[in-house]
C-alpha cells in the first residue's frame, strides 16, 4: 500500500515536538487524520513508524499505552529522539 505523501514527515514533526516524551501511536494517527493524512487501512501506519525508527527519529518507550484500536491491549509507545 502506498503511504500518503506526508505520513512520514508528519510523524517526524510530531515526534520532534515531543522529544524525550512518550506518546501513543494512536495519538499520531488521529492527529494526522485531522490534517487529512490517512490510510485506508490503519495497519499501514506500521511501516511509517518502522521507517521513522530505522532513521532514528523515534524509539520505543518504556511507558505503556492502552490501544483503542486493539481492544484496549496495552503496548509500549514511542519517544521522539
Coordinates of N, CA, C and O in Angstrom, one line a residue:
X1 N 0.8 -1.2 0.0 CA 0.0 0.0 0.0 C 0.9 1.2 0.0 O 1.8 1.3 0.8
X2 N 0.6 2.2 -0.8 CA 1.3 3.4 -0.9 C 1.0 4.3 0.3 O -0.1 4.5 0.6
X3 N 2.0 4.9 0.9 CA 1.8 5.7 2.0 C 1.4 7.1 1.6 O 1.9 7.6 0.6
X4 N 0.5 7.8 2.3 CA 0.2 9.2 2.0 C 1.5 10.0 2.0 O 2.4 9.8 2.7
X5 N 1.5 11.0 1.1 CA 2.7 11.8 0.8 C 3.4 12.3 2.1 O 4.6 12.2 2.2
X6 N 2.6 12.8 3.0 CA 3.2 13.4 4.2 C 3.2 12.6 5.5 O 3.5 13.1 6.5
X7 N 2.9 11.3 5.4 CA 2.7 10.5 6.6 C 4.1 10.4 7.4 O 4.1 10.7 8.6
X8 N 5.1 10.1 6.8 CA 6.4 10.1 7.5 C 6.8 11.4 8.0 O 7.3 11.6 9.1
X9 N 6.7 12.4 7.2 CA 7.1 13.8 7.6 C 6.2 14.2 8.8 O 6.7 14.9 9.7
X10 N 5.0 13.9 8.7 CA 4.1 14.3 9.9 C 4.5 13.6 11.1 O 4.6 14.2 12.2
X11 N 4.8 12.3 11.1 CA 5.3 11.6 12.2 C 6.6 12.1 12.8 O 6.7 12.3 14.0
X12 N 7.5 12.5 11.9 CA 8.8 13.1 12.3 C 8.5 14.4 13.0 O 9.1 14.6 14.1
X13 N 7.7 15.2 12.5 CA 7.4 16.5 13.1 C 6.7 16.3 14.5 O 7.0 17.0 15.5
X14 N 5.8 15.4 14.5 CA 5.1 15.1 15.8 C 6.1 14.6 16.8 O 6.0 15.1 18.0
X15 N 7.0 13.7 16.5 CA 8.0 13.2 17.4 C 8.9 14.3 17.9 O 9.3 14.4 19.1
X16 N 9.3 15.2 17.0 CA 10.3 16.3 17.4 C 9.6 17.2 18.4 O 10.3 17.7 19.3
X17 N 8.3 17.4 18.3 CA 7.6 18.3 19.2 C 7.5 17.6 20.6 O 7.3 18.3 21.6
X18 N 7.7 16.3 20.6 CA 7.6 15.5 21.9 C 9.0 14.9 22.2 O 9.0 13.8 22.8
X19 N 10.0 15.5 21.9 CA 11.4 15.0 22.1 C 11.5 14.6 23.6 O 11.3 15.4 24.4
X20 N 11.9 13.4 23.8 CA 12.2 12.9 25.1 C 10.9 12.5 25.9 O 11.0 12.0 27.0
X21 N 9.7 12.6 25.3 CA 8.5 12.3 26.0 C 7.8 11.2 25.2 O 7.7 11.2 24.0
X22 N 7.2 10.3 25.9 CA 6.5 9.1 25.3 C 5.1 9.6 24.7 O 4.5 10.5 25.3
X23 N 4.8 8.9 23.7 CA 3.4 9.2 23.1 C 2.9 7.9 22.5 O 3.7 7.0 22.1
X24 N 1.6 7.9 22.3 CA 0.9 6.7 21.8 C 0.9 6.8 20.3 O 0.7 7.9 19.7
X25 N 1.1 5.7 19.5 CA 1.0 5.8 18.1 C -0.4 6.2 17.6 O -0.6 6.9 16.6
X26 N -1.4 5.9 18.4 CA -2.8 6.3 18.1 C -2.9 7.8 18.1 O -3.7 8.4 17.3
X27 N -2.2 8.5 19.0 CA -2.2 9.9 19.0 C -1.7 10.5 17.7 O -2.3 11.5 17.2
X28 N -0.7 9.9 17.1 CA -0.2 10.4 15.8 C -1.2 10.1 14.7 O -1.5 11.0 13.9
X29 N -1.7 8.9 14.7 CA -2.7 8.6 13.6 C -3.9 9.4 13.7 O -4.4 9.9 12.6
X30 N -4.5 9.7 14.9 CA -5.6 10.5 15.0 C -5.3 12.0 14.6 O -6.1 12.6 13.9
X31 N -4.2 12.5 15.1 CA -3.8 13.8 14.7 C -3.6 14.0 13.2 O -4.0 15.0 12.6
X32 N -2.9 13.0 12.6 CA -2.7 13.1 11.2 C -4.0 13.0 10.4 O -4.1 13.8 9.4
X33 N -4.9 12.2 10.8 CA -6.2 12.1 10.2 C -6.9 13.5 10.2 O -7.6 13.8 9.2
X34 N -6.8 14.2 11.3 CA -7.4 15.5 11.3 C -6.8 16.5 10.3 O -7.5 17.5 9.9
X35 N -5.6 16.2 9.9 CA -4.9 17.1 8.9 C -5.1 16.5 7.5 O -4.5 17.0 6.6
X36 N -5.9 15.4 7.4 CA -6.1 14.8 6.0 C -5.1 13.8 5.6 O -5.0 13.4 4.5
X37 N -4.2 13.4 6.5 CA -3.2 12.3 6.2 C -3.7 11.0 6.8 O -3.8 10.8 8.0
X38 N -4.1 10.1 5.9 CA -4.7 8.9 6.4 C -4.5 7.8 5.4 O -4.4 8.0 4.2
X39 N -4.6 6.5 5.9 CA -4.5 5.3 5.0 C -5.9 4.7 5.0 O -6.7 4.9 6.0
X40 N -6.2 4.0 4.0 CA -7.5 3.2 4.0 C -7.4 2.1 5.1 O -8.4 1.8 5.7
X41 N -6.3 1.5 5.3 CA -6.1 0.5 6.3 C -5.1 1.0 7.4 O -3.9 1.3 7.1
X42 N -5.5 1.2 8.6 CA -4.7 1.8 9.7 C -3.4 1.0 9.9 O -2.4 1.6 10.4
X43 N -3.4 -0.3 9.6 CA -2.2 -1.1 9.9 C -1.1 -0.6 9.0 O 0.1 -0.9 9.3
X44 N -1.3 0.1 7.9 CA -0.3 0.6 7.1 C 0.6 1.6 7.8 O 1.8 1.8 7.3
X45 N 0.1 2.2 8.8 CA 1.0 3.1 9.6 C 2.2 2.4 10.2 O 3.2 3.0 10.5
X46 N 2.1 1.1 10.4 CA 3.2 0.3 10.9 C 4.5 0.6 10.2 O 5.6 0.7 10.7
X47 N 4.5 0.6 8.8 CA 5.7 0.8 8.0 C 6.2 2.2 8.2 O 7.4 2.4 8.1
X48 N 5.3 3.1 8.4 CA 5.8 4.5 8.6 C 6.6 4.6 10.0 O 7.6 5.2 10.0
X49 N 6.0 4.0 11.0 CA 6.7 4.0 12.3 C 8.0 3.2 12.2 O 9.0 3.7 12.8
X50 N 8.0 2.1 11.5 CA 9.3 1.4 11.3 C 10.3 2.2 10.6 O 11.5 2.2 11.0
X51 N 10.0 2.9 9.6 CA 10.9 3.7 8.9 C 11.4 4.9 9.7 O 12.6 5.1 9.8
X52 N 10.6 5.5 10.5 CA 11.0 6.6 11.4 C 11.9 6.1 12.4 O 12.9 6.8 12.8
X53 N 11.7 4.9 13.0 CA 12.6 4.3 14.0 C 13.9 4.0 13.4 O 15.0 4.2 14.0
X54 N 13.9 3.4 12.2 CA 15.1 3.0 11.5 C 16.0 4.2 11.2 O 17.2 4.1 11.3
X55 N 15.4 5.3 10.9 CA 16.1 6.6 10.6 C 16.5 7.3 11.9 O 17.1 8.4 11.8
X56 N 16.1 6.8 13.1 CA 16.5 7.4 14.3 C 15.6 8.6 14.8 O 16.0 9.3 15.7
X57 N 14.4 8.8 14.3 CA 13.5 9.9 14.7 C 12.7 9.5 15.9 O 12.3 10.4 16.7
X58 N 12.5 8.2 16.1 CA 11.7 7.7 17.3 C 12.4 6.5 17.8 O 13.1 5.8 17.1
X59 N 12.0 6.1 19.0 CA 12.5 4.9 19.6 C 11.3 4.4 20.6 O 10.5 5.2 21.0
X60 N 11.3 3.1 20.9 CA 10.3 2.6 21.7 C 10.4 3.2 23.1 O 11.5 3.4 23.6
X61 N 9.3 3.4 23.7 CA 9.3 4.0 25.1 C 9.0 2.8 26.1 O 8.6 1.7 25.7
X62 N 9.3 3.1 27.3 CA 9.0 2.1 28.4 C 7.6 2.3 28.9 O 7.0 1.5 29.6
X63 N 7.0 3.5 28.6 CA 5.6 3.8 29.0 C 4.6 3.0 28.2 O 4.8 2.9 27.0
X64 N 3.7 2.4 28.8 CA 2.6 1.6 28.1 C 1.4 2.4 27.9 O 1.0 3.3 28.7
X65 N 0.7 2.2 26.8 CA -0.5 2.9 26.4 C -1.6 1.8 26.0 O -1.3 0.9 25.4
X66 N -2.8 2.1 26.5 CA -3.9 1.3 26.1 C -4.3 1.7 24.7 O -4.5 2.9 24.4
X67 N -4.5 0.7 23.8 CA -4.8 0.9 22.4 C -6.3 0.7 22.2 O -6.8 -0.4 22.2
X68 N -7.0 1.8 21.8 CA -8.4 1.7 21.5 C -8.6 0.8 20.3 O -9.6 0.1 20.2
X69 N -7.7 0.8 19.3 CA -7.9 0.1 18.1 C -7.5 -1.4 18.2 O -7.6 -2.2 17.3
X70 N -7.0 -1.8 19.4 CA -6.6 -3.2 19.7 C -7.3 -3.7 20.9 O -6.7 -4.4 21.7
X71 N -8.6 -3.4 21.0 CA -9.4 -3.8 22.1 C -8.8 -3.5 23.5 O -9.0 -4.3 24.4
X72 N -8.2 -2.4 23.6 CA -7.7 -2.0 24.9 C -6.4 -2.6 25.3 O -5.9 -2.5 26.4
X73 N -5.7 -3.4 24.4 CA -4.5 -4.0 24.8 C -3.4 -2.9 25.1 O -3.5 -1.8 24.6
X74 N -2.5 -3.3 26.0 CA -1.5 -2.3 26.5 C -0.2 -2.7 25.8 O 0.3 -3.8 25.8
X75 N 0.4 -1.6 25.2 CA 1.7 -1.8 24.5 C 2.5 -0.6 24.7 O 2.0 0.5 24.9
X76 N 3.8 -0.8 24.4 CA 4.7 0.4 24.6 C 4.4 1.5 23.5 O 4.0 1.1 22.4
X77 N 4.7 2.7 23.8 CA 4.5 3.8 22.9 C 5.9 4.1 22.3 O 6.7 3.2 22.1
X78 N 6.0 5.3 21.9 CA 7.2 5.8 21.2 C 7.7 7.1 21.9 O 7.0 7.7 22.6
X79 N 9.0 7.4 21.7 CA 9.6 8.6 22.2 C 10.3 9.3 21.1 O 11.0 8.7 20.2
X80 N 10.1 10.6 21.0 CA 10.7 11.4 20.0 C 12.2 11.6 20.3 O 12.6 11.8 21.5
X81 N 13.1 11.4 19.3 CA 14.5 11.5 19.6 C 15.1 12.8 19.2 O 14.5 13.5 18.4

